[in-house]
Amino acid sequence: MTRIRVGKRGVIVIPADIRRKLGIEEGMTLELEVKHNTLILKVHDLWIDLRKRGEKLKVNLEKAEREVDEEEEFWLKRVR
């Protein structure tokens, strides 16, 4: 078990070896949950969330590519 101290404004520092082991980097979001008298801190990976949300999207890639090509053609005509 690792002991850490709570600093000013409730700041805690996660030791470097634990950050490395869990892949925690500066700027990442962590989830904090309270169960009874226990704090649970979970690593929150934004990319995993985005991938899960993307799986639910129904996109016709051919149609989307056609639309992008048409828009590009339109703008190229305007600049010429």
PDB file of C-alpha atoms in Angstrom:
ATOM      1  CA  MET A   1       0.000   0.000   0.000  1.00  0.00           C
ATOM      2  CA  THR A   2       1.240   3.475  -0.866  1.00  0.00           C
ATOM      3  CA  ARG A   3       0.608   6.368   1.501  1.00  0.00           C
ATOM      4  CA  ILE A   4       0.223   9.891   0.181  1.00  0.00           C
ATOM      5  CA  ARG A   5      -0.414  13.185   1.897  1.00  0.00           C
ATOM      6  CA  VAL A   6      -3.190  15.670   1.128  1.00  0.00           C
ATOM      7  CA  GLY A   7      -1.763  19.122   0.436  1.00  0.00           C
ATOM      8  CA  LYS A   8      -3.249  22.593   0.309  1.00  0.00           C
ATOM      9  CA  ARG A   9      -6.613  22.819  -1.420  1.00  0.00           C
ATOM     10  CA  GLY A  10      -6.969  19.013  -1.234  1.00  0.00           C
ATOM     11  CA  VAL A  11      -4.209  18.315  -3.749  1.00  0.00           C
ATOM     12  CA  ILE A  12      -2.785  14.780  -3.783  1.00  0.00           C
ATOM     13  CA  VAL A  13       0.226  13.573  -5.767  1.00  0.00           C
ATOM     14  CA  ILE A  14       0.155  10.169  -7.442  1.00  0.00           C
ATOM     15  CA  PRO A  15       3.670   8.672  -7.243  1.00  0.00           C
ATOM     16  CA  ALA A  16       5.553   8.469 -10.564  1.00  0.00           C
ATOM     17  CA  ASP A  17       5.837   4.667 -10.572  1.00  0.00           C
ATOM     18  CA  ILE A  18       2.060   4.324 -10.229  1.00  0.00           C
ATOM     19  CA  ARG A  19       1.455   6.966 -12.945  1.00  0.00           C
ATOM     20  CA  ARG A  20       3.759   5.064 -15.307  1.00  0.00           C
ATOM     21  CA  LYS A  21       2.145   1.711 -14.511  1.00  0.00           C
ATOM     22  CA  LEU A  22      -1.351   3.092 -15.229  1.00  0.00           C
ATOM     23  CA  GLY A  23      -0.353   5.311 -18.160  1.00  0.00           C
ATOM     24  CA  ILE A  24      -1.461   8.469 -16.366  1.00  0.00           C
ATOM     25  CA  GLU A  25      -0.119  11.599 -18.052  1.00  0.00           C
ATOM     26  CA  GLU A  26      -0.480  15.305 -17.416  1.00  0.00           C
ATOM     27  CA  GLY A  27      -3.839  16.621 -18.593  1.00  0.00           C
ATOM     28  CA  MET A  28      -5.652  13.275 -18.403  1.00  0.00           C
ATOM     29  CA  THR A  29      -9.002  13.056 -16.680  1.00  0.00           C
ATOM     30  CA  LEU A  30      -9.465  10.687 -13.760  1.00  0.00           C
ATOM     31  CA  GLU A  31     -12.795   9.608 -12.309  1.00  0.00           C
ATOM     32  CA  LEU A  32     -13.277   9.851  -8.562  1.00  0.00           C
ATOM     33  CA  GLU A  33     -15.928   7.758  -6.883  1.00  0.00           C
ATOM     34  CA  VAL A  34     -16.841   7.603  -3.201  1.00  0.00           C
ATOM     35  CA  LYS A  35     -18.160   4.328  -1.801  1.00  0.00           C
ATOM     36  CA  HIS A  36     -18.862   4.381   1.896  1.00  0.00           C
ATOM     37  CA  ASN A  37     -15.543   5.436   3.447  1.00  0.00           C
ATOM     38  CA  THR A  38     -13.425   4.665   0.359  1.00  0.00           C
ATOM     39  CA  LEU A  39     -12.163   6.825  -2.511  1.00  0.00           C
ATOM     40  CA  ILE A  40     -11.878   5.050  -5.864  1.00  0.00           C
ATOM     41  CA  LEU A  41      -9.779   6.803  -8.509  1.00  0.00           C
ATOM     42  CA  LYS A  42     -10.135   5.427 -12.052  1.00  0.00           C
ATOM     43  CA  VAL A  43      -8.097   6.254 -15.133  1.00  0.00           C
ATOM     44  CA  HIS A  44     -10.389   7.824 -17.735  1.00  0.00           C
ATOM     45  CA  ASP A  45      -9.224   7.374 -21.335  1.00  0.00           C
ATOM     46  CA  LEU A  46     -10.921   9.888 -23.634  1.00  0.00           C
ATOM     47  CA  TRP A  47      -9.935   7.951 -26.768  1.00  0.00           C
ATOM     48  CA  ILE A  48     -11.703   4.813 -25.557  1.00  0.00           C
ATOM     49  CA  ASP A  49     -14.852   6.871 -24.928  1.00  0.00           C
ATOM     50  CA  LEU A  50     -14.661   8.465 -28.373  1.00  0.00           C
ATOM     51  CA  ARG A  51     -14.190   5.079 -30.052  1.00  0.00           C
ATOM     52  CA  LYS A  52     -17.244   3.690 -28.226  1.00  0.00           C
ATOM     53  CA  ARG A  53     -19.326   6.684 -29.301  1.00  0.00           C
ATOM     54  CA  GLY A  54     -18.054   6.349 -32.874  1.00  0.00           C
ATOM     55  CA  GLU A  55     -19.172   2.718 -33.029  1.00  0.00           C
ATOM     56  CA  LYS A  56     -22.762   3.889 -32.529  1.00  0.00           C
ATOM     57  CA  LEU A  57     -22.626   6.320 -35.465  1.00  0.00           C
ATOM     58  CA  LYS A  58     -24.099   5.189 -38.730  1.00  0.00           C
ATOM     59  CA  VAL A  59     -22.170   6.905 -41.512  1.00  0.00           C
ATOM     60  CA  ASN A  60     -22.108   6.166 -45.225  1.00  0.00           C
ATOM     61  CA  LEU A  61     -18.433   6.806 -45.971  1.00  0.00           C
ATOM     62  CA  GLU A  62     -18.896   6.808 -49.742  1.00  0.00           C
ATOM     63  CA  LYS A  63     -21.586   9.481 -49.493  1.00  0.00           C
ATOM     64  CA  ALA A  64     -19.474  11.532 -47.085  1.00  0.00           C
ATOM     65  CA  GLU A  65     -16.432  11.351 -49.388  1.00  0.00           C
ATOM     66  CA  ARG A  66     -18.584  12.372 -52.375  1.00  0.00           C
ATOM     67  CA  GLU A  67     -19.898  15.383 -50.449  1.00  0.00           C
ATOM     68  CA  VAL A  68     -16.368  16.431 -49.473  1.00  0.00           C
ATOM     69  CA  ASP A  69     -15.222  16.118 -53.099  1.00  0.00           C
ATOM     70  CA  GLU A  70     -18.188  18.189 -54.307  1.00  0.00           C
ATOM     71  CA  GLU A  71     -17.493  20.912 -51.740  1.00  0.00           C
ATOM     72  CA  GLU A  72     -13.824  20.967 -52.661  1.00  0.00           C
ATOM     73  CA  GLU A  73     -14.719  21.294 -56.349  1.00  0.00           C
ATOM     74  CA  PHE A  74     -17.132  24.118 -55.554  1.00  0.00           C
ATOM     75  CA  TRP A  75     -14.484  26.069 -53.594  1.00  0.00           C
ATOM     76  CA  LEU A  76     -11.800  25.474 -56.190  1.00  0.00           C
ATOM     77  CA  LYS A  77     -14.107  26.950 -58.867  1.00  0.00           C
ATOM     78  CA  ARG A  78     -14.660  30.028 -56.678  1.00  0.00           C
ATOM     79  CA  VAL A  79     -10.941  30.745 -56.273  1.00  0.00           C
ATOM     80  CA  ARG A  80     -10.055  30.370 -59.930  1.00  0.00           C
TER      81      ARG A  80
END
